[in-house]
Amino acid sequence: MKLYFHPLSGNSRRVLLVAAHLDVPLERIVVDLPKGEQRGAPHLKLNPNGRVPVLDDDGFLLWESRAIMQYLTEKTPGQTLLPTDARGRADVSRWLFWCSAHMAPANTVLVFENFVKAQTGRGPADPAEVARGEALVAQNAQLLDAHLAGRTWVTQERLTLADLSLAASFALAGPARLPISDYANLRTWLGRVQELEAWKRTAPSLPRG
């Protein structure tokens, strides 16, 4: 299987986390996002949205990171990241969808303003956008922090796709200056995920400066 990705993409990171945890071999093909390769005709044939990641499994093209996460999991016998019972799967899916609709987009505002702009020469951060992002992160981080009180993992009392999806959205928490210092439960959980071998194996090199 081939994975078209970028190492600093949170969406790519969550797929890499699953592959690393399950020991799924992937041929990695970097899409140069700063150069705009994702908007070129070759990549648009793989994903008309012009984004990464994209999985190519013998001609079956799959985009949307959480769909790829589920696909890799379903193809792996004996996996424990996705429950087999209906309620367990629905609970994991609940957090995958919440991450996609709320937590990840909130974090992305600050990733773009405080990190991407500086790395790509797009000018200084927009104070209004930073304020909007900080408010969104606070709103959603507070919910996640409250949910994690007394819990080791997000759901099912074990590591699941929910943890990997959410943690990937915090991968650039430092350089993006995500305001999460007040959320002890969230930070403890995130630290737990960051101790996983899969996290260490998929950590990208961050640009200096």
PDB file of N, CA, C and O in Angstrom, residues 111-158:
ATOM      1  N   VAL A 111      -2.493  26.447  14.352  1.00  0.00           N
ATOM      2  CA  VAL A 111      -1.392  25.844  13.599  1.00  0.00           C
ATOM      3  C   VAL A 111      -1.078  26.703  12.381  1.00  0.00           C
ATOM      4  O   VAL A 111       0.089  26.990  12.078  1.00  0.00           O
ATOM      5  N   PHE A 112      -2.111  27.148  11.691  1.00  0.00           N
ATOM      6  CA  PHE A 112      -1.906  27.971  10.497  1.00  0.00           C
ATOM      7  C   PHE A 112      -1.336  29.335  10.853  1.00  0.00           C
ATOM      8  O   PHE A 112      -0.343  29.787  10.259  1.00  0.00           O
ATOM      9  N   GLU A 113      -1.942  29.994  11.834  1.00  0.00           N
ATOM     10  CA  GLU A 113      -1.536  31.359  12.162  1.00  0.00           C
ATOM     11  C   GLU A 113      -0.151  31.419  12.803  1.00  0.00           C
ATOM     12  O   GLU A 113       0.654  32.291  12.470  1.00  0.00           O
ATOM     13  N   ASN A 114       0.126  30.502  13.723  1.00  0.00           N
ATOM     14  CA  ASN A 114       1.358  30.596  14.507  1.00  0.00           C
ATOM     15  C   ASN A 114       2.508  29.748  13.971  1.00  0.00           C
ATOM     16  O   ASN A 114       3.659  29.956  14.382  1.00  0.00           O
ATOM     17  N   PHE A 115       2.220  28.804  13.077  1.00  0.00           N
ATOM     18  CA  PHE A 115       3.277  27.926  12.591  1.00  0.00           C
ATOM     19  C   PHE A 115       3.416  27.958  11.072  1.00  0.00           C
ATOM     20  O   PHE A 115       4.480  28.283  10.540  1.00  0.00           O
ATOM     21  N   VAL A 116       2.329  27.654  10.375  1.00  0.00           N
ATOM     22  CA  VAL A 116       2.400  27.548   8.907  1.00  0.00           C
ATOM     23  C   VAL A 116       2.805  28.876   8.280  1.00  0.00           C
ATOM     24  O   VAL A 116       3.665  28.922   7.389  1.00  0.00           O
ATOM     25  N   LYS A 117       2.213  29.963   8.729  1.00  0.00           N
ATOM     26  CA  LYS A 117       2.535  31.266   8.146  1.00  0.00           C
ATOM     27  C   LYS A 117       4.020  31.586   8.288  1.00  0.00           C
ATOM     28  O   LYS A 117       4.656  32.076   7.342  1.00  0.00           O
ATOM     29  N   ALA A 118       4.565  31.304   9.450  1.00  0.00           N
ATOM     30  CA  ALA A 118       5.987  31.595   9.678  1.00  0.00           C
ATOM     31  C   ALA A 118       6.879  30.727   8.805  1.00  0.00           C
ATOM     32  O   ALA A 118       7.925  31.177   8.333  1.00  0.00           O
ATOM     33  N   GLN A 119       6.465  29.492   8.556  1.00  0.00           N
ATOM     34  CA  GLN A 119       7.284  28.574   7.786  1.00  0.00           C
ATOM     35  C   GLN A 119       7.189  28.809   6.282  1.00  0.00           C
ATOM     36  O   GLN A 119       8.082  28.416   5.530  1.00  0.00           O
ATOM     37  N   THR A 120       6.112  29.413   5.843  1.00  0.00           N
ATOM     38  CA  THR A 120       5.890  29.583   4.408  1.00  0.00           C
ATOM     39  C   THR A 120       5.962  31.036   3.958  1.00  0.00           C
ATOM     40  O   THR A 120       5.677  31.344   2.797  1.00  0.00           O
ATOM     41  N   GLY A 121       6.325  31.947   4.866  1.00  0.00           N
ATOM     42  CA  GLY A 121       6.468  33.345   4.495  1.00  0.00           C
ATOM     43  C   GLY A 121       5.172  34.028   4.119  1.00  0.00           C
ATOM     44  O   GLY A 121       5.161  34.908   3.253  1.00  0.00           O
ATOM     45  N   ARG A 122       4.093  33.644   4.761  1.00  0.00           N
ATOM     46  CA  ARG A 122       2.789  34.235   4.446  1.00  0.00           C
ATOM     47  C   ARG A 122       2.468  35.440   5.314  1.00  0.00           C
ATOM     48  O   ARG A 122       1.322  35.869   5.399  1.00  0.00           O
ATOM     49  N   GLY A 123       3.466  35.972   5.971  1.00  0.00           N
ATOM     50  CA  GLY A 123       3.225  37.160   6.774  1.00  0.00           C
ATOM     51  C   GLY A 123       2.952  36.813   8.218  1.00  0.00           C
ATOM     52  O   GLY A 123       2.910  35.641   8.612  1.00  0.00           O
ATOM     53  N   PRO A 124       2.746  37.835   9.042  1.00  0.00           N
ATOM     54  CA  PRO A 124       2.533  37.622  10.474  1.00  0.00           C
ATOM     55  C   PRO A 124       1.151  37.035  10.755  1.00  0.00           C
ATOM     56  O   PRO A 124       0.248  37.088   9.919  1.00  0.00           O
ATOM     57  N   ALA A 125       1.016  36.503  11.954  1.00  0.00           N
ATOM     58  CA  ALA A 125      -0.272  35.969  12.388  1.00  0.00           C
ATOM     59  C   ALA A 125      -1.299  37.092  12.471  1.00  0.00           C
ATOM     60  O   ALA A 125      -0.977  38.232  12.828  1.00  0.00           O
ATOM     61  N   ASP A 126      -2.527  36.771  12.132  1.00  0.00           N
ATOM     62  CA  ASP A 126      -3.638  37.714  12.213  1.00  0.00           C
ATOM     63  C   ASP A 126      -4.170  37.680  13.646  1.00  0.00           C
ATOM     64  O   ASP A 126      -4.691  36.649  14.081  1.00  0.00           O
ATOM     65  N   PRO A 127      -4.055  38.768  14.401  1.00  0.00           N
ATOM     66  CA  PRO A 127      -4.489  38.767  15.799  1.00  0.00           C
ATOM     67  C   PRO A 127      -5.946  38.343  15.982  1.00  0.00           C
ATOM     68  O   PRO A 127      -6.268  37.651  16.955  1.00  0.00           O
ATOM     69  N   ALA A 128      -6.804  38.751  15.060  1.00  0.00           N
ATOM     70  CA  ALA A 128      -8.212  38.376  15.169  1.00  0.00           C
ATOM     71  C   ALA A 128      -8.387  36.870  15.012  1.00  0.00           C
ATOM     72  O   ALA A 128      -9.180  36.233  15.727  1.00  0.00           O
ATOM     73  N   GLU A 129      -7.642  36.282  14.078  1.00  0.00           N
ATOM     74  CA  GLU A 129      -7.723  34.837  13.866  1.00  0.00           C
ATOM     75  C   GLU A 129      -7.124  34.077  15.046  1.00  0.00           C
ATOM     76  O   GLU A 129      -7.633  33.025  15.439  1.00  0.00           O
ATOM     77  N   VAL A 130      -6.033  34.609  15.582  1.00  0.00           N
ATOM     78  CA  VAL A 130      -5.427  33.971  16.756  1.00  0.00           C
ATOM     79  C   VAL A 130      -6.414  33.965  17.918  1.00  0.00           C
ATOM     80  O   VAL A 130      -6.588  32.952  18.609  1.00  0.00           O
ATOM     81  N   ALA A 131      -7.079  35.096  18.128  1.00  0.00           N
ATOM     82  CA  ALA A 131      -8.066  35.185  19.210  1.00  0.00           C
ATOM     83  C   ALA A 131      -9.214  34.212  18.983  1.00  0.00           C
ATOM     84  O   ALA A 131      -9.690  33.553  19.920  1.00  0.00           O
ATOM     85  N   ARG A 132      -9.653  34.116  17.735  1.00  0.00           N
ATOM     86  CA  ARG A 132     -10.734  33.173  17.406  1.00  0.00           C
ATOM     87  C   ARG A 132     -10.278  31.734  17.659  1.00  0.00           C
ATOM     88  O   ARG A 132     -11.008  30.927  18.243  1.00  0.00           O
ATOM     89  N   GLY A 133      -9.067  31.419  17.230  1.00  0.00           N
ATOM     90  CA  GLY A 133      -8.550  30.077  17.430  1.00  0.00           C
ATOM     91  C   GLY A 133      -8.398  29.731  18.898  1.00  0.00           C
ATOM     92  O   GLY A 133      -8.736  28.628  19.332  1.00  0.00           O
ATOM     93  N   GLU A 134      -7.883  30.674  19.667  1.00  0.00           N
ATOM     94  CA  GLU A 134      -7.694  30.424  21.095  1.00  0.00           C
ATOM     95  C   GLU A 134      -9.028  30.183  21.790  1.00  0.00           C
ATOM     96  O   GLU A 134      -9.130  29.327  22.679  1.00  0.00           O
ATOM     97  N   ALA A 135     -10.051  30.920  21.377  1.00  0.00           N
ATOM     98  CA  ALA A 135     -11.376  30.723  21.972  1.00  0.00           C
ATOM     99  C   ALA A 135     -11.943  29.347  21.604  1.00  0.00           C
ATOM    100  O   ALA A 135     -12.533  28.659  22.450  1.00  0.00           O
ATOM    101  N   LEU A 136     -11.749  28.940  20.356  1.00  0.00           N
ATOM    102  CA  LEU A 136     -12.241  27.633  19.925  1.00  0.00           C
ATOM    103  C   LEU A 136     -11.497  26.500  20.627  1.00  0.00           C
ATOM    104  O   LEU A 136     -12.102  25.510  21.050  1.00  0.00           O
ATOM    105  N   VAL A 137     -10.184  26.640  20.740  1.00  0.00           N
ATOM    106  CA  VAL A 137      -9.402  25.610  21.437  1.00  0.00           C
ATOM    107  C   VAL A 137      -9.848  25.503  22.889  1.00  0.00           C
ATOM    108  O   VAL A 137     -10.050  24.396  23.408  1.00  0.00           O
ATOM    109  N   ALA A 138     -10.018  26.638  23.551  1.00  0.00           N
ATOM    110  CA  ALA A 138     -10.440  26.630  24.949  1.00  0.00           C
ATOM    111  C   ALA A 138     -11.790  25.946  25.111  1.00  0.00           C
ATOM    112  O   ALA A 138     -11.984  25.122  26.022  1.00  0.00           O
ATOM    113  N   GLN A 139     -12.711  26.260  24.226  1.00  0.00           N
ATOM    114  CA  GLN A 139     -14.056  25.678  24.304  1.00  0.00           C
ATOM    115  C   GLN A 139     -14.007  24.153  24.195  1.00  0.00           C
ATOM    116  O   GLN A 139     -14.641  23.437  24.986  1.00  0.00           O
ATOM    117  N   ASN A 140     -13.245  23.657  23.239  1.00  0.00           N
ATOM    118  CA  ASN A 140     -13.225  22.220  22.986  1.00  0.00           C
ATOM    119  C   ASN A 140     -12.259  21.483  23.911  1.00  0.00           C
ATOM    120  O   ASN A 140     -12.535  20.364  24.334  1.00  0.00           O
ATOM    121  N   ALA A 141     -11.136  22.105  24.239  1.00  0.00           N
ATOM    122  CA  ALA A 141     -10.195  21.483  25.161  1.00  0.00           C
ATOM    123  C   ALA A 141     -10.821  21.312  26.540  1.00  0.00           C
ATOM    124  O   ALA A 141     -10.562  20.321  27.234  1.00  0.00           O
ATOM    125  N   GLN A 142     -11.654  22.271  26.926  1.00  0.00           N
ATOM    126  CA  GLN A 142     -12.329  22.174  28.223  1.00  0.00           C
ATOM    127  C   GLN A 142     -13.247  20.956  28.263  1.00  0.00           C
ATOM    128  O   GLN A 142     -13.287  20.224  29.260  1.00  0.00           O
ATOM    129  N   LEU A 143     -13.951  20.719  27.176  1.00  0.00           N
ATOM    130  CA  LEU A 143     -14.839  19.550  27.104  1.00  0.00           C
ATOM    131  C   LEU A 143     -14.024  18.255  27.182  1.00  0.00           C
ATOM    132  O   LEU A 143     -14.363  17.336  27.933  1.00  0.00           O
ATOM    133  N   LEU A 144     -12.953  18.188  26.398  1.00  0.00           N
ATOM    134  CA  LEU A 144     -12.130  16.979  26.388  1.00  0.00           C
ATOM    135  C   LEU A 144     -11.473  16.765  27.752  1.00  0.00           C
ATOM    136  O   LEU A 144     -11.410  15.631  28.253  1.00  0.00           O
ATOM    137  N   ASP A 145     -10.994  17.834  28.358  1.00  0.00           N
ATOM    138  CA  ASP A 145     -10.357  17.744  29.667  1.00  0.00           C
ATOM    139  C   ASP A 145     -11.328  17.203  30.712  1.00  0.00           C
ATOM    140  O   ASP A 145     -10.963  16.338  31.521  1.00  0.00           O
ATOM    141  N   ALA A 146     -12.551  17.695  30.693  1.00  0.00           N
ATOM    142  CA  ALA A 146     -13.559  17.225  31.647  1.00  0.00           C
ATOM    143  C   ALA A 146     -13.879  15.751  31.411  1.00  0.00           C
ATOM    144  O   ALA A 146     -14.041  14.973  32.361  1.00  0.00           O
ATOM    145  N   HIS A 147     -13.963  15.354  30.152  1.00  0.00           N
ATOM    146  CA  HIS A 147     -14.249  13.961  29.833  1.00  0.00           C
ATOM    147  C   HIS A 147     -13.134  13.036  30.315  1.00  0.00           C
ATOM    148  O   HIS A 147     -13.384  11.905  30.754  1.00  0.00           O
ATOM    149  N   LEU A 148     -11.887  13.507  30.258  1.00  0.00           N
ATOM    150  CA  LEU A 148     -10.738  12.678  30.612  1.00  0.00           C
ATOM    151  C   LEU A 148     -10.513  12.564  32.117  1.00  0.00           C
ATOM    152  O   LEU A 148      -9.665  11.784  32.551  1.00  0.00           O
ATOM    153  N   ALA A 149     -11.255  13.299  32.904  1.00  0.00           N
ATOM    154  CA  ALA A 149     -11.102  13.221  34.357  1.00  0.00           C
ATOM    155  C   ALA A 149     -11.355  11.787  34.823  1.00  0.00           C
ATOM    156  O   ALA A 149     -12.423  11.220  34.581  1.00  0.00           O
ATOM    157  N   GLY A 150     -10.367  11.191  35.476  1.00  0.00           N
ATOM    158  CA  GLY A 150     -10.513   9.831  35.970  1.00  0.00           C
ATOM    159  C   GLY A 150     -10.357   8.757  34.917  1.00  0.00           C
ATOM    160  O   GLY A 150     -10.552   7.574  35.207  1.00  0.00           O
ATOM    161  N   ARG A 151     -10.001   9.149  33.677  1.00  0.00           N
ATOM    162  CA  ARG A 151      -9.834   8.178  32.601  1.00  0.00           C
ATOM    163  C   ARG A 151      -8.382   8.127  32.145  1.00  0.00           C
ATOM    164  O   ARG A 151      -7.698   9.139  32.121  1.00  0.00           O
ATOM    165  N   THR A 152      -7.954   6.941  31.752  1.00  0.00           N
ATOM    166  CA  THR A 152      -6.633   6.775  31.180  1.00  0.00           C
ATOM    167  C   THR A 152      -6.648   7.054  29.689  1.00  0.00           C
ATOM    168  O   THR A 152      -5.732   7.679  29.152  1.00  0.00           O
ATOM    169  N   TRP A 153      -7.703   6.588  29.019  1.00  0.00           N
ATOM    170  CA  TRP A 153      -7.872   6.761  27.578  1.00  0.00           C
ATOM    171  C   TRP A 153      -9.220   7.399  27.304  1.00  0.00           C
ATOM    172  O   TRP A 153     -10.071   7.478  28.192  1.00  0.00           O
ATOM    173  N   VAL A 154      -9.431   7.837  26.089  1.00  0.00           N
ATOM    174  CA  VAL A 154     -10.653   8.578  25.750  1.00  0.00           C
ATOM    175  C   VAL A 154     -11.897   7.716  25.911  1.00  0.00           C
ATOM    176  O   VAL A 154     -12.926   8.169  26.415  1.00  0.00           O
ATOM    177  N   THR A 155     -11.813   6.448  25.498  1.00  0.00           N
ATOM    178  CA  THR A 155     -12.982   5.574  25.584  1.00  0.00           C
ATOM    179  C   THR A 155     -12.559   4.116  25.625  1.00  0.00           C
ATOM    180  O   THR A 155     -11.408   3.789  25.320  1.00  0.00           O
ATOM    181  N   GLN A 156     -13.466   3.261  26.025  1.00  0.00           N
ATOM    182  CA  GLN A 156     -13.266   1.806  26.039  1.00  0.00           C
ATOM    183  C   GLN A 156     -12.214   1.330  27.045  1.00  0.00           C
ATOM    184  O   GLN A 156     -11.864   0.159  27.076  1.00  0.00           O
ATOM    185  N   GLU A 157     -11.691   2.250  27.855  1.00  0.00           N
ATOM    186  CA  GLU A 157     -10.678   1.918  28.853  1.00  0.00           C
ATOM    187  C   GLU A 157      -9.436   1.277  28.232  1.00  0.00           C
ATOM    188  O   GLU A 157      -8.758   0.456  28.854  1.00  0.00           O
ATOM    189  N   ARG A 158      -9.170   1.649  26.993  1.00  0.00           N
ATOM    190  CA  ARG A 158      -7.946   1.183  26.324  1.00  0.00           C
ATOM    191  C   ARG A 158      -7.645   2.137  25.172  1.00  0.00           C
ATOM    192  O   ARG A 158      -8.488   2.944  24.786  1.00  0.00           O
TER     193      ARG A 158
END
